[in-house]
CSV table of C-alpha atoms and ligand atoms in Angstrom, one decimal:
chain,number,residue,atom,x,y,z
A,1,MET,CA,-32.7,-42.9,110.5
A,2,ASP,CA,-31.0,-44.0,107.3
A,3,ILE,CA,-27.5,-42.6,108.1
A,4,GLN,CA,-26.0,-43.7,104.8
A,5,ALA,CA,-28.8,-42.1,102.7
A,6,ASN,CA,-28.5,-38.9,104.7
A,7,LEU,CA,-24.7,-38.8,104.3
A,8,LYS,CA,-25.0,-39.4,100.6
A,9,GLU,CA,-27.5,-36.6,100.3
A,10,VAL,CA,-25.3,-34.1,102.1
A,11,ILE,CA,-22.2,-35.1,100.2
A,12,ALA,CA,-24.0,-34.8,96.8
A,13,GLU,CA,-24.7,-31.1,97.6
A,14,LEU,CA,-21.2,-30.2,98.5
A,15,PRO,CA,-18.7,-28.9,95.9
A,16,THR,CA,-15.7,-31.2,95.7
A,17,ASN,CA,-13.4,-28.6,97.4
A,18,VAL,CA,-15.5,-28.6,100.6
A,19,ARG,CA,-14.8,-31.3,103.1
A,20,LEU,CA,-17.4,-32.8,105.4
A,21,VAL,CA,-16.9,-33.3,109.1
A,22,ALA,CA,-19.6,-35.7,110.2
A,23,VAL,CA,-20.5,-34.6,113.7
A,24,SER,CA,-21.1,-37.8,115.7
A,25,LYS,CA,-21.2,-36.4,119.2
A,26,PHE,CA,-23.8,-38.1,121.5
A,27,HIS,CA,-24.3,-40.8,118.9
A,28,PRO,CA,-23.1,-44.4,119.5
A,29,ALA,CA,-20.2,-46.1,117.8
A,30,GLU,CA,-22.7,-48.1,115.6
A,31,ALA,CA,-23.8,-44.8,114.0
A,32,ILE,CA,-20.3,-43.9,113.2
A,33,GLU,CA,-19.7,-47.4,111.7
A,34,ALA,CA,-22.6,-46.9,109.4
A,35,ALA,CA,-21.2,-43.7,108.0
A,36,TYR,CA,-17.7,-45.3,107.9
A,37,SER,CA,-19.0,-48.1,105.8
A,38,ALA,CA,-20.4,-45.6,103.3
A,39,GLY,CA,-16.9,-44.1,103.0
A,40,GLN,CA,-16.9,-41.2,105.5
A,41,ARG,CA,-13.6,-40.8,107.3
A,42,ILE,CA,-13.7,-37.4,109.1
A,43,PHE,CA,-15.7,-37.3,112.3
A,44,GLY,CA,-16.3,-34.4,114.7
A,45,GLU,CA,-16.7,-34.8,118.5
A,46,SER,CA,-16.9,-32.2,121.3
A,47,LYS,CA,-16.3,-34.1,124.5
A,48,GLU,CA,-12.9,-35.5,125.3
A,49,GLN,CA,-14.1,-38.6,127.2
A,50,GLU,CA,-16.6,-39.6,124.6
A,51,LEU,CA,-14.1,-39.0,121.9
A,52,SER,CA,-11.3,-41.0,123.5
A,53,GLY,CA,-13.7,-44.0,124.0
A,54,LYS,CA,-14.7,-43.9,120.4
A,55,HIS,CA,-11.2,-43.5,119.2
A,56,GLU,CA,-10.1,-46.6,121.1
A,57,GLN,CA,-13.0,-48.7,119.8
A,58,LEU,CA,-13.3,-47.6,116.1
A,59,PRO,CA,-11.0,-48.0,113.0
A,60,LYS,CA,-7.7,-46.3,113.2
A,61,ASP,CA,-7.9,-44.6,109.8
A,62,ILE,CA,-10.7,-42.3,111.1
A,63,GLU,CA,-9.6,-38.7,111.2
A,64,TRP,CA,-11.0,-37.3,114.5
A,65,HIS,CA,-11.7,-33.6,114.6
A,66,PHE,CA,-12.3,-31.8,117.9
A,67,ILE,CA,-15.0,-29.2,117.2
A,68,GLY,CA,-16.2,-28.0,120.6
A,69,HIS,CA,-14.7,-25.9,123.4
A,70,LEU,CA,-11.5,-27.6,124.6
A,71,GLN,CA,-10.4,-27.1,128.1
A,72,THR,CA,-6.6,-26.9,128.5
A,73,ASN,CA,-6.5,-29.8,131.0
A,74,LYS,CA,-8.1,-32.1,128.4
A,75,VAL,CA,-5.6,-31.5,125.6
A,76,LYS,CA,-3.1,-34.1,126.8
A,77,TYR,CA,-5.7,-36.9,126.3
A,78,ILE,CA,-6.3,-36.2,122.6
A,79,ALA,CA,-2.9,-34.9,121.6
A,80,PRO,CA,-1.6,-38.4,120.6
A,81,TYR,CA,-4.2,-38.8,117.8
A,82,ILE,CA,-6.4,-35.8,117.1
A,83,ALA,CA,-6.3,-34.7,113.4
A,84,MET,CA,-7.6,-31.2,113.8
A,85,ILE,CA,-8.7,-28.9,116.6
A,86,HIS,CA,-11.4,-26.5,115.2
A,87,ALA,CA,-12.0,-24.2,118.1
A,88,ALA,CA,-8.7,-22.8,119.4
A,89,ASP,CA,-10.1,-19.8,121.2
A,90,SER,CA,-7.2,-18.4,123.2
A,91,TYR,CA,-3.5,-18.1,123.0
A,92,LYS,CA,-3.1,-20.1,126.2
A,93,LEU,CA,-4.9,-23.0,124.6
A,94,LEU,CA,-2.6,-22.9,121.5
A,95,VAL,CA,0.4,-22.9,123.9
A,96,GLU,CA,-0.9,-26.0,125.6
A,97,ILE,CA,-1.7,-27.8,122.4
A,98,ASN,CA,1.8,-27.1,121.2
A,99,LYS,CA,3.3,-28.4,124.4
A,100,GLN,CA,1.3,-31.7,124.3
A,101,ALA,CA,1.9,-32.2,120.6
A,102,ALA,CA,5.6,-31.8,121.2
A,103,LYS,CA,5.5,-34.7,123.7
A,104,HIS,CA,4.2,-36.9,120.9
A,105,GLU,CA,6.5,-35.4,118.2
A,106,ARG,CA,3.4,-34.3,116.3
A,107,THR,CA,2.2,-31.1,114.6
A,108,ILE,CA,-1.4,-30.5,115.3
A,109,PRO,CA,-3.5,-28.5,112.8
A,110,CYS,CA,-5.6,-25.9,114.7
A,111,LEU,CA,-8.2,-23.4,113.5
A,112,LEU,CA,-8.7,-20.1,115.2
A,113,GLU,CA,-12.3,-19.8,116.5
A,114,ILE,CA,-13.7,-16.4,115.7
A,115,HIS,CA,-16.8,-15.0,117.3
A,116,ILE,CA,-19.0,-13.9,114.4
A,117,ALA,CA,-22.5,-14.3,115.8
A,118,GLN,CA,-24.8,-11.7,117.3
A,119,GLU,CA,-25.4,-14.0,120.2
A,120,GLU,CA,-23.4,-13.7,123.5
A,121,SER,CA,-20.6,-16.3,123.8
A,122,LYS,CA,-17.8,-16.9,126.1
A,123,TYR,CA,-15.7,-18.5,123.4
A,124,GLY,CA,-13.9,-17.3,120.3
A,125,PHE,CA,-11.5,-14.5,119.4
A,126,THR,CA,-13.0,-11.2,118.4
A,127,PHE,CA,-11.6,-9.9,115.1
A,128,ASP,CA,-9.5,-7.5,117.1
A,129,SER,CA,-8.2,-9.9,119.7
A,130,CYS,CA,-7.3,-12.3,117.0
A,131,ARG,CA,-5.4,-9.6,115.0
A,132,GLU,CA,-3.6,-8.6,118.3
A,133,MET,CA,-2.6,-12.1,119.1
A,134,LEU,CA,-1.2,-12.7,115.6
A,135,ARG,CA,0.6,-9.3,115.5
A,136,THR,CA,2.8,-10.2,118.5
A,137,GLY,CA,4.3,-13.0,116.3
A,138,GLU,CA,4.8,-15.2,119.4
A,139,TRP,CA,2.7,-17.9,117.8
A,140,LYS,CA,5.5,-18.4,115.2
A,141,ASN,CA,7.5,-20.1,117.9
A,142,LEU,CA,4.9,-22.8,118.4
A,143,ASN,CA,6.5,-25.4,116.2
A,144,ASN,CA,4.2,-28.2,117.1
A,145,ILE,CA,1.0,-26.6,116.0
A,146,CYS,CA,0.0,-25.5,112.5
A,147,ILE,CA,-2.5,-22.7,112.3
A,148,ALA,CA,-4.6,-24.0,109.4
A,149,GLY,CA,-7.4,-21.4,109.2
A,150,VAL,CA,-10.4,-20.1,111.0
A,151,MET,CA,-13.7,-21.5,112.3
A,152,GLY,CA,-17.0,-19.7,113.2
A,153,MET,CA,-20.6,-20.3,114.1
A,154,ALA,CA,-23.4,-18.1,112.8
A,155,THR,CA,-26.3,-16.9,115.0
A,156,ASN,CA,-29.1,-19.5,115.4
A,157,THR,CA,-31.8,-17.6,113.5
A,158,GLU,CA,-34.2,-18.1,110.7
A,159,ASP,CA,-32.9,-14.9,109.1
A,160,GLU,CA,-30.8,-16.2,106.2
A,161,THR,CA,-29.5,-12.7,105.3
A,162,GLU,CA,-28.1,-12.4,108.8
A,163,ILE,CA,-26.5,-15.8,108.6
A,164,ALA,CA,-25.0,-15.0,105.2
A,165,ASN,CA,-23.6,-11.7,106.5
A,166,GLU,CA,-21.9,-13.4,109.4
A,167,PHE,CA,-20.3,-16.1,107.3
A,168,HIS,CA,-19.3,-13.5,104.8
A,169,SER,CA,-17.6,-11.5,107.6
A,170,LEU,CA,-15.5,-14.7,108.5
A,171,LYS,CA,-14.5,-15.1,104.8
A,172,VAL,CA,-13.4,-11.5,104.6
A,173,PHE,CA,-11.5,-11.9,107.9
A,174,PHE,CA,-9.8,-15.1,106.6
A,175,ASP,CA,-8.6,-13.2,103.5
A,176,GLU,CA,-7.2,-10.4,105.7
A,177,LEU,CA,-5.3,-12.8,107.9
A,178,LYS,CA,-4.0,-14.7,104.9
A,179,GLN,CA,-2.6,-11.5,103.4
A,180,LYS,CA,-1.3,-10.0,106.6
A,181,PHE,CA,0.1,-13.0,108.5
A,182,PHE,CA,0.0,-16.2,106.4
A,183,SER,CA,0.9,-15.3,102.8
A,184,ASP,CA,3.9,-17.5,103.0
A,185,ARG,CA,2.0,-20.4,104.7
A,186,PRO,CA,0.0,-22.5,102.3
A,187,GLU,CA,-1.3,-24.6,105.2
A,188,PHE,CA,-3.5,-21.6,106.3
A,189,LYS,CA,-6.4,-22.5,104.0
A,190,GLU,CA,-9.4,-23.7,105.9
A,191,ILE,CA,-12.7,-21.9,106.7
A,192,SER,CA,-14.7,-24.2,108.9
A,193,MET,CA,-18.3,-22.9,108.9
A,194,GLY,CA,-21.7,-24.4,108.3
A,195,MET,CA,-23.8,-26.8,110.4
A,196,SER,CA,-27.0,-28.8,109.6
A,197,HIS,CA,-29.3,-25.9,109.3
A,198,ASP,CA,-27.0,-23.4,107.6
A,199,TYR,CA,-24.3,-25.2,105.6
A,200,PRO,CA,-25.7,-24.4,102.2
A,201,ILE,CA,-25.3,-20.7,103.0
A,202,ALA,CA,-21.8,-21.3,104.4
A,203,VAL,CA,-20.8,-23.1,101.2
A,204,LYS,CA,-22.0,-20.1,99.1
A,205,GLU,CA,-20.0,-17.8,101.3
A,206,GLY,CA,-16.7,-19.7,100.9
A,207,SER,CA,-16.6,-22.5,103.5
A,208,THR,CA,-14.0,-25.2,102.9
A,209,MET,CA,-15.2,-27.5,105.7
A,210,VAL,CA,-18.8,-28.0,107.0
A,211,ARG,CA,-19.6,-29.6,110.3
A,212,VAL,CA,-22.8,-31.5,109.9
A,213,GLY,CA,-24.4,-33.6,112.7
A,214,SER,CA,-28.1,-34.0,113.1
A,215,LYS,CA,-28.8,-33.9,109.3
A,216,ILE,CA,-26.8,-37.1,109.1
A,217,PHE,CA,-27.3,-38.9,112.4
A,218,GLY,CA,-30.6,-37.5,113.6
A,219,ASP,CA,-31.4,-35.6,116.8
A,220,ARG,CA,-29.1,-36.0,119.8
A,221,ASN,CA,-30.2,-37.3,123.2
A,222,TYR,CA,-28.4,-35.1,125.7
B,301,PLP,C1,-22.8,-29.9,117.4
B,301,PLP,C2,-21.9,-29.1,116.6
B,301,PLP,C3,-22.1,-29.1,115.2
B,301,PLP,C4,-23.1,-29.9,114.4
B,301,PLP,O1,-24.4,-29.4,114.7
B,301,PLP,P1,-25.7,-29.9,113.8
B,301,PLP,O2,-26.7,-28.8,114.0
B,301,PLP,O3,-26.1,-31.2,114.5
B,301,PLP,O4,-25.3,-30.1,112.4
B,301,PLP,C5,-21.2,-28.2,114.4
B,301,PLP,N1,-20.3,-27.5,115.0
B,301,PLP,C6,-20.1,-27.4,116.4
B,301,PLP,C7,-19.1,-26.6,116.9
B,301,PLP,C8,-20.9,-28.2,117.2
B,301,PLP,O5,-20.7,-28.2,118.5
């Protein structure tokens, strides 16, 4: 696995306005160091313990993004340092992130995870539940989080039209939320979509952040 060559290949294909989250979950610190040496600074992880270990061990200018499902009882461990939480999937989780961020006098950028795939999933707001949550306006009192955009995952399928339609639906929804709830909030600007097998499609559909793992680091050993 030539991590640095893979990384360069991915970056070369990305428009300059699209940021790369290098998803390093299940890969050792040495793999992250290789990407770090090639200039990569944003890394994505999805398990709190694994992330906290890597955070302790690795350079402090790494921007750690939490990309997986986050249990409320784990928030306190990552609140001191996490740079972005991609999968805020309930109001309860936003409240907990806000509470823990306040303890550290931080403001943590969070993305609202939206369920856009055909597949069943326990996680993510539906379009309607997200609108409903924002309409109450209670989130405006959460001063230690910053709702910075949306995140979604397309169906795991070979059907590229289906994938494009799902990513398109997230872009349209982002535009709706921007206009209805965030027109005065320039920080609401991110659309996190696209993984190893579908990020070129996501970029065409308006992604601002892609989360790419196996294409850079190889297959994961679970
Ligand atoms: C693991 C993971 C990725 C990266 O997946 P690859 O297929 O390895 O690129 C992206 N997003 C989320 C939410 C993940 O859990």
